[in-house]
Amino acid sequence: MAGSRRATLRNALARFAAGAPTRVFVLEGIDAPDALDVLQLRPDITFVDTPRSATVLLVAGRLPEAMHEPARRAHDAMAEPRATIWWTLAPDDGAMLPFPDATVVPAQPNGSPAAIVTLARMLARTQAELLCAARPSEPALLADVDPAPWRGVGPYGQGGAGMTGGVPYGRPLAGRAPDRDGLELDQLPVRVGPFFAPFPAGLVLDITLQGDVVQEAIVPGNAFVASGGDGSPVRVTGDAFHAALSEPVRIADLERARARHHLRWLARMLRVHGLDALGHRTLALAASLADSLPRGALGDVGALRRLLERTRGLGWATAGVGVIDPRLVTGRGLGPVARAAGLSEDARIDDAAYDQLGFAPVVQEGAGERTRHAVGDARARWRQRLGEAMQSLELAARAGDRRTGGEGRPIEGVRGRSSDVTRDSPSAMLLALLPDLLLGQEWGDAVTTIVSLDIDVREAGRAPGAAPLSPPPAPQPSGGMDGMAGMAGMAAKGDHTEHDHATGQM
Amino acid sequence: MLALGGALTVFLAGTGAWLILRWVGDALSPPGTTAPERVPYTGGYAPASHAWSRFHARYYAMALLFLAFDMEMVFMYPWAVVFVAEGMKALVEMLMFIAILVLGILYAWRERALAWS
Amino acid sequence: MSAPAGVLRVLSLAVLGVGAALLGGVYAVAVLDRVVGRAIARVPLRLIDAAVTPAREAGLLLLQRRTVTERPDAVVWALAPALLGSLAAAALVAIPLSPALALPDIRSGIVYFGAAMAMVMVAVYVHGWSANSVFPLIGAYRFVAQALSYEMPLALVLIAAALPAESLSVSDIVRSQTGAWNVVRQPLGLPLYLIAGLGLAFWGPLDFPDAADLAGGTRAELSGAPLLLWRAARSAVLVAVAAMGAAAFLGGWLGPWLPGAVWMVLKTIALLVVLLTAGHLVARVRLERFVVVAWTVLIPLALVDIFVSGLLALRGAGR
């Protein structure tokens, strides 16, 4: 009797709660549909930043082999009840998805609004069915193997019955290393994976943290590059910039796409800094630019810029963070990053069609000029992109039917110069800069730097020195238990103690 | 006395209420997790070590400064009550006290105890 | 004997009253946050949606399973949201709704409030530490740095508010504003208090422990009922901050025409709207910058505030 009454109460609560916005965690893969941000704008969907509290896992695009294991882990991290939905342009390629129970939703290449509404309703229905137990929750995908083999014997012969051999509960404790303050404190090595919400999709970093300061950041490879593949970058198909390499494209469309991209980037930047409402507003502006140029777009973006500059918050959060020496980015075609450092590099300068429109590149203050602010920091980069977005909207309004491209010349993409000749994409070059840039930065500043660089890991390909994603480093049993591990432990971690961390970074 | 007793009761009742709601959540959805569901989430890979470690709290110098100011607070609370009755003398005395402590802040600032990255 | 019965009546009224205030306050924060957010995002919003969605989200979280990590400190992890919530409730005990509806007056109300708010540091730190995961741990340690920095300005401006009242009790502070509200007499007080209050409730620009760049920080490993309780506790602290601000700077229950309790509620809601708007408009600042600014700008300004209000109080008392 009490059981059935409890069941009715639970069902009533479930029906009431099913009307809440669907909690979705997104895994972005190759060819993630562009309309993802339209989905994010819907009031009946909340994109959460950790799979723990999500109900539905939305896989957007295809996942390469190297990302299958992290994807399974993200799936298992979700709290029950949970379900997976796969939203892709190529639904027959089942090898590109590690989830056997996922519901497949084919995406339209041009993202019609009706299709988005259907997807949103399906997400909501999935959540409702899960809560009301009309649909079973998906079981865990990874094997239920406890990482703590009790009664284990350690690698140095210590331990045995009842001991864990220096590896308590299956994981070692953090090892020690000298800190630049002269203390010997612990370093936490962590591989921040491809599905970490603040990072760009697919970025993997092996970070060694001491306190909350990044001591070392390594890019262990590119998850989107298949092992055995040739490492060529994944090109985004259907992009106006890609089309402009081979045939003439309307300048209005090109500039509109550029403005849209910069606004989407700005929305990400705002979200990472805690401004969800302003990020939503920016994303709505970007979504309105998808097919045509609305009349008031320039005014709206201008109002947004005035608001951001008046409230100053984003300026405080980014001033002096992630400063890039202009000499590192000269002549490499790094687009907005270079222009934010004061270099006037833009492939559109040489274009006759842009010349007719009176184009002059937007550039922030450079190294030689008198300015209160640091040169080439994250603040310069967001102001640069916002300025470029406004300039693009203005050009798009005036361009009429003029066309550019298709002559074999490099064109200015959203991240830098791109051309037909396969060369290092801007993202690959920026990824190569990351380890030096992040050294010695506090975590929040490190994330600001990474987001401000606008890296697309999909187009990075096999950056020089990078490879397909290597497996994570095997955890060393901690040498901190000196009495037991002794010399052997120190030898195993010798590389830590030999590094000179006191390099005086401030 | 009754006031503080009421405060203690409210505190304990609040703790109880929060714990009861947690128990309700457990009753509605009992936690029974498998091992891979328990792994701390860092974006897709299992962590290499436990997070518990000797975390370098770089603001330890600022914490010492805070202790000094906390002791100043202890003196300022009763001073605030009797201040108007005591008059200008009390103001000047407290000003001298504060000036000495502000020198402490200045020292800490110059020694870069407040900036640590 | 009527004395124990009287005591019991007072205690139960305290529990019920604070409980109702906290529940209403937490729900109001959820609704107002949504309204303010949608207004800033320039998105239309139906009021009925705004009013009911927090309840639906609460139901959803109650039905979700809670996460267990590999080797947490389970007892402490369970108690931390409860500690944060009950600290907010305890802080509300010191704040009177109106002369008729107040609980027995705590004579050292401001000290008591400061003590309750100092324990918030313990609750948040322990919450991040106990999960045994990297990002909550970083959030916890960041919060300690932030907490040590906002404590001083918070306590100092409240002392400045206490000077004209010659008493540490919040009711006396409200009564001392019969002539002019403290926001007028001590113009530095309310802005400083609001900044320190944002730090105390780790909201908006000072949201370091639960930051978006830590993928949620101390709540990154939470799901289900513990997540709901943590968010509710955080909102409860914000309500306590707003209520104390209304009492100490905006004159509490003083005001014409309407009953005192209604004024108090209106002023609290006004401060909540201000705090929530700041949360939506100002980005999360850098922690180092905040610490430096707190120690070198906010504390000297708070001391100036004390000095000036002390002089005014002496002049008012004719000495």
PDB file of N, CA and C in Angstrom, chain A residues 375-415:
ATOM      1  N   VAL A 375      50.115  44.782 -24.815  1.00  0.00           N
ATOM      2  CA  VAL A 375      49.980  44.536 -26.246  1.00  0.00           C
ATOM      3  C   VAL A 375      49.767  43.049 -26.476  1.00  0.00           C
ATOM      4  N   GLY A 376      48.786  42.700 -27.286  1.00  0.00           N
ATOM      5  CA  GLY A 376      48.603  41.306 -27.655  1.00  0.00           C
ATOM      6  C   GLY A 376      48.103  40.423 -26.536  1.00  0.00           C
ATOM      7  N   ASP A 377      47.296  40.966 -25.609  1.00  0.00           N
ATOM      8  CA  ASP A 377      46.750  40.121 -24.548  1.00  0.00           C
ATOM      9  C   ASP A 377      45.336  39.694 -24.934  1.00  0.00           C
ATOM     10  N   ALA A 378      44.696  38.985 -24.024  1.00  0.00           N
ATOM     11  CA  ALA A 378      43.366  38.456 -24.334  1.00  0.00           C
ATOM     12  C   ALA A 378      42.361  39.583 -24.547  1.00  0.00           C
ATOM     13  N   ARG A 379      42.576  40.703 -23.825  1.00  0.00           N
ATOM     14  CA  ARG A 379      41.670  41.824 -23.985  1.00  0.00           C
ATOM     15  C   ARG A 379      41.747  42.370 -25.388  1.00  0.00           C
ATOM     16  N   ALA A 380      42.969  42.487 -25.927  1.00  0.00           N
ATOM     17  CA  ALA A 380      43.120  42.969 -27.302  1.00  0.00           C
ATOM     18  C   ALA A 380      42.431  42.024 -28.267  1.00  0.00           C
ATOM     19  N   ARG A 381      42.480  40.739 -27.997  1.00  0.00           N
ATOM     20  CA  ARG A 381      41.917  39.782 -28.936  1.00  0.00           C
ATOM     21  C   ARG A 381      40.397  39.844 -28.975  1.00  0.00           C
ATOM     22  N   TRP A 382      39.739  40.018 -27.820  1.00  0.00           N
ATOM     23  CA  TRP A 382      38.281  40.075 -27.930  1.00  0.00           C
ATOM     24  C   TRP A 382      37.833  41.395 -28.501  1.00  0.00           C
ATOM     25  N   ARG A 383      38.591  42.476 -28.212  1.00  0.00           N
ATOM     26  CA  ARG A 383      38.207  43.745 -28.824  1.00  0.00           C
ATOM     27  C   ARG A 383      38.456  43.708 -30.324  1.00  0.00           C
ATOM     28  N   GLN A 384      39.513  42.991 -30.713  1.00  0.00           N
ATOM     29  CA  GLN A 384      39.806  42.867 -32.135  1.00  0.00           C
ATOM     30  C   GLN A 384      38.682  42.142 -32.850  1.00  0.00           C
ATOM     31  N   ARG A 385      38.268  41.024 -32.293  1.00  0.00           N
ATOM     32  CA  ARG A 385      37.252  40.245 -32.985  1.00  0.00           C
ATOM     33  C   ARG A 385      35.925  40.978 -32.994  1.00  0.00           C
ATOM     34  N   LEU A 386      35.600  41.649 -31.937  1.00  0.00           N
ATOM     35  CA  LEU A 386      34.352  42.399 -31.926  1.00  0.00           C
ATOM     36  C   LEU A 386      34.411  43.528 -32.947  1.00  0.00           C
ATOM     37  N   GLY A 387      35.556  44.210 -33.020  1.00  0.00           N
ATOM     38  CA  GLY A 387      35.711  45.250 -34.029  1.00  0.00           C
ATOM     39  C   GLY A 387      35.622  44.692 -35.437  1.00  0.00           C
ATOM     40  N   GLU A 388      36.231  43.530 -35.645  1.00  0.00           N
ATOM     41  CA  GLU A 388      36.176  42.932 -36.978  1.00  0.00           C
ATOM     42  C   GLU A 388      34.758  42.522 -37.325  1.00  0.00           C
ATOM     43  N   ALA A 389      34.016  42.045 -36.334  1.00  0.00           N
ATOM     44  CA  ALA A 389      32.634  41.661 -36.617  1.00  0.00           C
ATOM     45  C   ALA A 389      31.837  42.875 -37.067  1.00  0.00           C
ATOM     46  N   MET A 390      32.032  43.993 -36.394  1.00  0.00           N
ATOM     47  CA  MET A 390      31.301  45.188 -36.785  1.00  0.00           C
ATOM     48  C   MET A 390      31.724  45.643 -38.178  1.00  0.00           C
ATOM     49  N   GLN A 391      33.040  45.574 -38.432  1.00  0.00           N
ATOM     50  CA  GLN A 391      33.499  45.974 -39.755  1.00  0.00           C
ATOM     51  C   GLN A 391      32.918  45.055 -40.835  1.00  0.00           C
ATOM     52  N   SER A 392      32.869  43.762 -40.531  1.00  0.00           N
ATOM     53  CA  SER A 392      32.325  42.811 -41.502  1.00  0.00           C
ATOM     54  C   SER A 392      30.867  43.090 -41.793  1.00  0.00           C
ATOM     55  N   LEU A 393      30.104  43.403 -40.750  1.00  0.00           N
ATOM     56  CA  LEU A 393      28.688  43.691 -40.981  1.00  0.00           C
ATOM     57  C   LEU A 393      28.533  44.926 -41.849  1.00  0.00           C
ATOM     58  N   GLU A 394      29.364  45.890 -41.590  1.00  0.00           N
ATOM     59  CA  GLU A 394      29.278  47.114 -42.375  1.00  0.00           C
ATOM     60  C   GLU A 394      29.668  46.863 -43.831  1.00  0.00           C
ATOM     61  N   LEU A 395      30.724  46.060 -44.049  1.00  0.00           N
ATOM     62  CA  LEU A 395      31.126  45.715 -45.410  1.00  0.00           C
ATOM     63  C   LEU A 395      30.033  44.921 -46.112  1.00  0.00           C
ATOM     64  N   ALA A 396      29.436  43.987 -45.378  1.00  0.00           N
ATOM     65  CA  ALA A 396      28.402  43.155 -45.990  1.00  0.00           C
ATOM     66  C   ALA A 396      27.217  43.997 -46.422  1.00  0.00           C
ATOM     67  N   ALA A 397      26.927  45.036 -45.673  1.00  0.00           N
ATOM     68  CA  ALA A 397      25.789  45.877 -46.043  1.00  0.00           C
ATOM     69  C   ALA A 397      26.080  46.680 -47.306  1.00  0.00           C
ATOM     70  N   ARG A 398      27.346  47.052 -47.477  1.00  0.00           N
ATOM     71  CA  ARG A 398      27.690  47.913 -48.618  1.00  0.00           C
ATOM     72  C   ARG A 398      28.122  47.148 -49.848  1.00  0.00           C
ATOM     73  N   ALA A 399      28.414  45.843 -49.703  1.00  0.00           N
ATOM     74  CA  ALA A 399      29.133  45.148 -50.776  1.00  0.00           C
ATOM     75  C   ALA A 399      28.279  44.898 -52.004  1.00  0.00           C
ATOM     76  N   GLY A 400      26.986  44.868 -51.842  1.00  0.00           N
ATOM     77  CA  GLY A 400      26.173  44.618 -53.019  1.00  0.00           C
ATOM     78  C   GLY A 400      26.422  43.230 -53.566  1.00  0.00           C
ATOM     79  N   ASP A 401      26.772  43.161 -54.860  1.00  0.00           N
ATOM     80  CA  ASP A 401      26.952  41.864 -55.488  1.00  0.00           C
ATOM     81  C   ASP A 401      28.402  41.570 -55.838  1.00  0.00           C
ATOM     82  N   ARG A 402      29.310  42.325 -55.246  1.00  0.00           N
ATOM     83  CA  ARG A 402      30.716  42.124 -55.588  1.00  0.00           C
ATOM     84  C   ARG A 402      31.166  40.740 -55.145  1.00  0.00           C
ATOM     85  N   ARG A 403      32.099  40.176 -55.889  1.00  0.00           N
ATOM     86  CA  ARG A 403      32.577  38.849 -55.545  1.00  0.00           C
ATOM     87  C   ARG A 403      34.080  38.838 -55.390  1.00  0.00           C
ATOM     88  N   THR A 404      34.557  37.828 -54.691  1.00  0.00           N
ATOM     89  CA  THR A 404      35.993  37.667 -54.522  1.00  0.00           C
ATOM     90  C   THR A 404      36.308  36.192 -54.485  1.00  0.00           C
ATOM     91  N   GLY A 405      37.577  35.872 -54.629  1.00  0.00           N
ATOM     92  CA  GLY A 405      37.993  34.488 -54.468  1.00  0.00           C
ATOM     93  C   GLY A 405      38.026  33.726 -55.770  1.00  0.00           C
ATOM     94  N   GLY A 406      38.498  32.483 -55.681  1.00  0.00           N
ATOM     95  CA  GLY A 406      38.541  31.604 -56.831  1.00  0.00           C
ATOM     96  C   GLY A 406      39.724  31.846 -57.740  1.00  0.00           C
ATOM     97  N   GLU A 407      40.629  32.747 -57.394  1.00  0.00           N
ATOM     98  CA  GLU A 407      41.761  33.032 -58.272  1.00  0.00           C
ATOM     99  C   GLU A 407      43.035  32.380 -57.785  1.00  0.00           C
ATOM    100  N   GLY A 408      42.939  31.475 -56.829  1.00  0.00           N
ATOM    101  CA  GLY A 408      44.135  30.806 -56.357  1.00  0.00           C
ATOM    102  C   GLY A 408      44.915  31.612 -55.334  1.00  0.00           C
ATOM    103  N   ARG A 409      44.440  32.813 -55.019  1.00  0.00           N
ATOM    104  CA  ARG A 409      45.130  33.613 -54.011  1.00  0.00           C
ATOM    105  C   ARG A 409      44.653  33.201 -52.628  1.00  0.00           C
ATOM    106  N   PRO A 410      45.488  33.381 -51.619  1.00  0.00           N
ATOM    107  CA  PRO A 410      44.992  33.076 -50.266  1.00  0.00           C
ATOM    108  C   PRO A 410      43.883  34.055 -49.878  1.00  0.00           C
ATOM    109  N   ILE A 411      42.909  33.549 -49.166  1.00  0.00           N
ATOM    110  CA  ILE A 411      41.852  34.411 -48.651  1.00  0.00           C
ATOM    111  C   ILE A 411      41.977  34.473 -47.136  1.00  0.00           C
ATOM    112  N   GLU A 412      41.361  35.487 -46.575  1.00  0.00           N
ATOM    113  CA  GLU A 412      41.440  35.672 -45.129  1.00  0.00           C
ATOM    114  C   GLU A 412      40.288  34.904 -44.479  1.00  0.00           C
ATOM    115  N   GLY A 413      40.639  33.811 -43.822  1.00  0.00           N
ATOM    116  CA  GLY A 413      39.616  33.057 -43.104  1.00  0.00           C
ATOM    117  C   GLY A 413      39.341  33.686 -41.753  1.00  0.00           C
ATOM    118  N   VAL A 414      38.523  33.029 -40.958  1.00  0.00           N
ATOM    119  CA  VAL A 414      38.172  33.610 -39.661  1.00  0.00           C
ATOM    120  C   VAL A 414      39.335  33.531 -38.686  1.00  0.00           C
ATOM    121  N   ARG A 415      40.244  32.601 -38.894  1.00  0.00           N
ATOM    122  CA  ARG A 415      41.346  32.483 -37.952  1.00  0.00           C
ATOM    123  C   ARG A 415      42.668  32.931 -38.557  1.00  0.00           C
TER     124      ARG A 415
END
